[in-house]
Amino acid sequence: MTFPVLVQQKLLKHFRYSMTIIAMILIAMQVSAQNPVQNMGNRFKGMGGGGTGGGNDSLRHRTGLEDSLTISYRFLDTTRQSKMDSSINDFTKRFPIPAHYMTLGNNGAAAKSLLFAPNMKDGWDPGFHAYDIYRFTIEDTRFYTTTKPYSELGYLLGSKKEQIIGFTHTQNMTPNWNAGFQFRLINSPGWFKNQNTNHSSIRFNTAYQSKNKRYHLQFIALSNKLQGSENGGIQNEADLQNTVTYKDRVTIPVQLGNYIAPGFAVFNSKISTGTKDKNSAILLRQQYDFGQKDSTVTDSTVIHLFYPRLRVEYTIQYNKFDYAFVDQSPDSFYVNKYDFFAPPPTNFIVEEKWTQLINDFSFYTFPDSHNSQQYLKLGASIENLKGTFTSNGRQLYNTILHGEYRNKTRNKKWDFEAAGNLYPTGYNAGDFSVYGHLQRYLGRRFGTLQVGTQITNRTPSYIFTGEGSFGFTKNSFNKENILKFFGNVDVPYLKLRLSGAYFLATNFTYFNGYYHPEQATSPFNLLQVNADKDFKLTRHLIWHAQVALQQRVGDGPVNVPLFYTRNRIGYEGSLGFKNLVLNTGLEIKYNSPYKADGYSPMFGQFYFQDDRVVNLKAPEVDAYLHFRIRSFVSYVRLENLNSISFKNGFSFTNNNLATANYPYPGVQLRVGIYWTFVN
């Protein structure tokens, strides 16, 4: 059943009207901003819900900008302000690939977590997630509050002409209006043939609050263009041992795109055989509060306050998704792996496009007018979907009911959150999710304790239906159900963080082989325990240790390493220089042997396999030198030292495998610089 066309047209017309209004508002505010921030000083201090009012801002301390910069941020669906993190001991805070992820051998390539993390998003989902870690999203957008314009420019250069360019800027036009801009480019030719990646992401966001604090506006516009060549893995793993013929790894024959001549080009965006994943999103949220006014009188000023009791909210969000696989010169790979009768024609392309329009109306009530972090939210959404496939298309709709209760007590010791979604009608009718957690602050020495649960009953992602461009046969699967219990303990006094999660999955959907979607017939459990501990070996010699244990119980289509560990051991200090912060040492990562998922290039999916065990030849070893001098930060890293080999001379050709036929590169040098500017 599809949503009436007339209503869709009206909603699209309303969306265009809203975008016109937001543009007019921004222009008007820009014209009225006579003095944009340069001489603001400490005017943010004491503002209700505005800035941080000072505090122990690590960024100000490290850059020597005390009393000149106060900056904080929050995310879209939170009221809690967070401080900027200026620590430099963890490179992955800057690098797009998290430490616990495996990739197909190159920065920007398809990636998957080594720690079990199932999709627990209810409702419609297209199903293409192999490149998720490289994209900007609505959820990770930061709304800043800053007393001065703040910018950060980053540039990373790696072996084989790998490059990452990043730029972030934010400033408050007025005390109650902030705008931010972010750009990132990832370009990496890779070490093996047809492995180049080229990703670009851009985002603009702004937040405005009226002077009387009744009206709020948040706006986000972002775009991701992710392009990755797919080589299907090398043809023969034994070629890795032939360091005479294949000392230059780019000459090793691969399964896809083998016709492409070896070579590297800076900012090469051409994808002859591979994935093109593009998406864009626009979100506009408007809120209006009803409540009581108040004021605080100081020696020289009157600070106007407002305490909300009821809030009305309207959100409109428009998303576009475009996933395509292309091959200019396909060969027998498709006959062998996808059961084609013959190789596809030249310039083979499979493409699937979606548009998503969501209109949401919500109401908030604030039981305690003096605590904006305690509220009850109830709302309803209408979701319209349009899919365009290689040979046909489809229109869908959903209605969504949702509710949320949050309460961070005024003494900041208790933090409770509960939220739920229900899809009463539409394509995903019957889907629901429930989430809740309770957190207790135990003091500075003993930190926090958190326990919670999450349950999701969801329609399998659309790619499993077989109805789109990437479907060979139609499938009718039951709803997938995943239950999760979790707990976290953070003890600052011991520099210890413990966490655990228990999963119970029923009707788990997965790919079995290159193109066969299947659903597990019996439930299975998985237990996951994590521990992070900082050891102070000497005054300046620090050991950051992370350990994870995972165990599946039951016959489930999930294989994960039983043991994963990451360790950073090195010097952390200043060498006696006032403005220097220095971290240098070794980083060691290891995971136990396991039956790693294979990868289907055409479908962009990691698939379950239960035949081949993948072993690391040696733990991954990286040497690092990170330092900060006031507002300048540099990362110098020599990675994959474990690939050293003395066979047929000295070389770095003892490659580890990410999964079958997908080796990691040899030794890599990465140098990154990040410079902060405050105007």
Short mmCIF file of N, CA and C in Angstrom, two decimals, residues 19-87:
data_model
loop_
_atom_site.label_atom_id
_atom_site.label_comp_id
_atom_site.label_asym_id
_atom_site.label_seq_id
_atom_site.Cartn_x
_atom_site.Cartn_y
_atom_site.Cartn_z
N MET A 19 12.17 25.51 3.56
CA MET A 19 13.54 25.86 3.21
C MET A 19 13.64 27.33 2.83
N THR A 20 12.62 27.87 2.19
CA THR A 20 12.61 29.30 1.86
C THR A 20 12.59 30.13 3.12
N ILE A 21 11.78 29.71 4.10
CA ILE A 21 11.68 30.44 5.37
C ILE A 21 13.02 30.44 6.10
N ILE A 22 13.68 29.26 6.16
CA ILE A 22 14.96 29.20 6.86
C ILE A 22 16.00 30.09 6.20
N ALA A 23 16.01 30.14 4.88
CA ALA A 23 16.95 31.00 4.17
C ALA A 23 16.70 32.46 4.51
N MET A 24 15.42 32.87 4.55
CA MET A 24 15.08 34.26 4.88
C MET A 24 15.48 34.60 6.30
N ILE A 25 15.28 33.64 7.22
CA ILE A 25 15.66 33.88 8.62
C ILE A 25 17.16 34.09 8.75
N LEU A 26 17.94 33.21 8.11
CA LEU A 26 19.40 33.31 8.20
C LEU A 26 19.91 34.62 7.61
N ILE A 27 19.33 35.03 6.47
CA ILE A 27 19.74 36.29 5.85
C ILE A 27 19.41 37.46 6.76
N ALA A 28 18.23 37.43 7.34
CA ALA A 28 17.82 38.53 8.22
C ALA A 28 18.70 38.63 9.44
N MET A 29 19.05 37.48 10.02
CA MET A 29 19.91 37.49 11.20
C MET A 29 21.30 37.97 10.86
N GLN A 30 21.77 37.62 9.66
CA GLN A 30 23.10 38.05 9.24
C GLN A 30 23.15 39.56 9.09
N VAL A 31 22.10 40.14 8.53
CA VAL A 31 22.06 41.58 8.35
C VAL A 31 22.04 42.29 9.69
N SER A 32 21.33 41.68 10.68
CA SER A 32 21.21 42.34 11.98
C SER A 32 22.43 42.15 12.86
N ALA A 33 23.35 41.26 12.47
CA ALA A 33 24.53 41.00 13.30
C ALA A 33 25.59 42.07 13.04
N GLN A 34 25.55 43.16 13.80
CA GLN A 34 26.47 44.26 13.57
C GLN A 34 27.87 43.98 14.06
N ASN A 35 27.98 43.27 15.16
CA ASN A 35 29.31 43.00 15.72
C ASN A 35 29.44 41.52 16.01
N PRO A 36 30.00 40.75 15.04
CA PRO A 36 29.96 39.31 15.20
C PRO A 36 30.93 38.76 16.21
N VAL A 37 31.11 38.85 17.33
CA VAL A 37 31.83 38.04 18.31
C VAL A 37 33.21 38.52 18.71
N GLN A 38 33.87 39.32 17.89
CA GLN A 38 35.27 39.58 18.19
C GLN A 38 35.49 40.17 19.59
N ASN A 39 34.57 40.97 20.07
CA ASN A 39 34.75 41.62 21.36
C ASN A 39 33.76 41.12 22.40
N MET A 40 33.33 39.88 22.26
CA MET A 40 32.32 39.37 23.15
C MET A 40 32.83 39.13 24.57
N GLY A 41 34.12 38.74 24.66
CA GLY A 41 34.68 38.50 25.98
C GLY A 41 33.94 37.41 26.71
N ASN A 42 33.46 37.75 27.93
CA ASN A 42 32.81 36.75 28.77
C ASN A 42 31.30 36.94 28.80
N ARG A 43 30.71 37.49 27.75
CA ARG A 43 29.27 37.73 27.75
C ARG A 43 28.47 36.44 27.81
N PHE A 44 29.11 35.30 27.49
CA PHE A 44 28.38 34.03 27.52
C PHE A 44 28.18 33.54 28.95
N LYS A 45 29.00 34.00 29.87
CA LYS A 45 28.92 33.47 31.23
C LYS A 45 27.57 33.82 31.85
N GLY A 46 26.95 32.81 32.44
CA GLY A 46 25.69 33.04 33.12
C GLY A 46 24.47 32.94 32.25
N MET A 47 24.63 32.77 30.92
CA MET A 47 23.47 32.66 30.05
C MET A 47 22.78 31.33 30.27
N GLY A 48 21.46 31.34 30.42
CA GLY A 48 20.71 30.11 30.60
C GLY A 48 20.76 29.25 29.35
N GLY A 49 21.39 28.08 29.44
CA GLY A 49 21.46 27.15 28.31
C GLY A 49 22.37 27.60 27.20
N GLY A 50 23.15 28.68 27.40
CA GLY A 50 23.98 29.18 26.32
C GLY A 50 25.34 28.57 26.30
N GLY A 51 26.32 29.16 27.00
CA GLY A 51 27.69 28.66 26.94
C GLY A 51 28.04 27.86 28.16
N THR A 52 29.31 27.58 28.29
CA THR A 52 29.77 26.77 29.41
C THR A 52 30.13 27.62 30.61
N GLY A 53 30.32 28.91 30.40
CA GLY A 53 30.65 29.78 31.52
C GLY A 53 32.01 29.51 32.12
N GLY A 54 32.96 29.09 31.32
CA GLY A 54 34.30 28.82 31.84
C GLY A 54 34.48 27.35 32.12
N GLY A 55 35.11 27.01 33.24
CA GLY A 55 35.35 25.60 33.56
C GLY A 55 36.71 25.15 33.12
N ASN A 56 36.98 23.87 33.30
CA ASN A 56 38.28 23.30 32.96
C ASN A 56 38.28 22.83 31.51
N ASP A 57 38.30 23.75 30.60
CA ASP A 57 38.32 23.43 29.17
C ASP A 57 39.74 23.04 28.79
N SER A 58 39.94 21.75 28.46
CA SER A 58 41.29 21.27 28.15
C SER A 58 41.86 21.95 26.92
N LEU A 59 41.00 22.33 25.97
CA LEU A 59 41.49 22.97 24.75
C LEU A 59 42.11 24.33 25.09
N ARG A 60 41.42 25.12 25.95
CA ARG A 60 41.97 26.42 26.33
C ARG A 60 43.30 26.25 27.04
N HIS A 61 43.39 25.24 27.90
CA HIS A 61 44.63 25.05 28.65
C HIS A 61 45.79 24.67 27.73
N ARG A 62 45.53 23.77 26.79
CA ARG A 62 46.61 23.27 25.95
C ARG A 62 47.07 24.32 24.95
N THR A 63 46.16 25.18 24.49
CA THR A 63 46.55 26.13 23.46
C THR A 63 47.00 27.47 24.03
N GLY A 64 46.94 27.61 25.35
CA GLY A 64 47.35 28.87 25.94
C GLY A 64 46.37 29.99 25.69
N LEU A 65 45.10 29.65 25.51
CA LEU A 65 44.10 30.66 25.19
C LEU A 65 43.15 30.91 26.35
N GLU A 66 43.64 30.71 27.59
CA GLU A 66 42.82 30.95 28.75
C GLU A 66 42.22 32.35 28.71
N ASP A 67 40.94 32.45 29.15
CA ASP A 67 40.20 33.71 29.20
C ASP A 67 39.93 34.29 27.82
N SER A 68 40.20 33.55 26.74
CA SER A 68 39.91 34.09 25.41
C SER A 68 39.01 33.18 24.60
N LEU A 69 38.97 31.87 24.91
CA LEU A 69 38.14 30.95 24.16
C LEU A 69 37.40 30.03 25.12
N THR A 70 36.10 29.98 24.98
CA THR A 70 35.27 29.00 25.67
C THR A 70 34.41 28.34 24.61
N ILE A 71 34.54 27.04 24.45
CA ILE A 71 33.85 26.33 23.39
C ILE A 71 33.29 25.02 23.92
N SER A 72 32.07 24.72 23.54
CA SER A 72 31.42 23.47 23.90
C SER A 72 30.50 23.07 22.76
N TYR A 73 29.95 21.88 22.85
CA TYR A 73 29.06 21.42 21.79
C TYR A 73 28.04 20.44 22.36
N ARG A 74 27.00 20.23 21.61
CA ARG A 74 26.00 19.21 21.93
C ARG A 74 25.52 18.59 20.61
N PHE A 75 24.85 17.46 20.72
CA PHE A 75 24.29 16.80 19.55
C PHE A 75 22.81 17.14 19.44
N LEU A 76 22.20 16.75 18.34
CA LEU A 76 20.85 17.20 18.01
C LEU A 76 19.83 16.85 19.08
N ASP A 77 19.81 15.62 19.56
CA ASP A 77 18.78 15.19 20.50
C ASP A 77 19.27 15.16 21.93
N THR A 78 20.22 16.00 22.27
CA THR A 78 20.68 16.10 23.65
C THR A 78 20.71 17.56 24.08
N THR A 79 20.59 17.78 25.37
CA THR A 79 20.74 19.13 25.92
C THR A 79 22.06 19.28 26.66
N ARG A 80 22.77 18.18 26.83
CA ARG A 80 24.00 18.18 27.61
C ARG A 80 25.15 18.75 26.80
N GLN A 81 25.88 19.70 27.36
CA GLN A 81 27.03 20.31 26.70
C GLN A 81 28.29 19.50 27.00
N SER A 82 29.11 19.27 25.97
CA SER A 82 30.37 18.55 26.12
C SER A 82 31.53 19.47 25.77
N LYS A 83 32.67 19.23 26.42
CA LYS A 83 33.86 20.02 26.16
C LYS A 83 34.68 19.39 25.03
N MET A 84 35.49 20.20 24.39
CA MET A 84 36.39 19.71 23.35
C MET A 84 37.49 18.85 23.98
N ASP A 85 37.89 17.80 23.29
CA ASP A 85 38.94 16.90 23.76
C ASP A 85 40.23 17.22 23.01
N SER A 86 41.23 17.66 23.74
CA SER A 86 42.49 18.03 23.09
C SER A 86 43.59 17.00 23.33
N SER A 87 43.26 15.82 23.87
CA SER A 87 44.28 14.81 24.10
C SER A 87 44.82 14.29 22.76
#
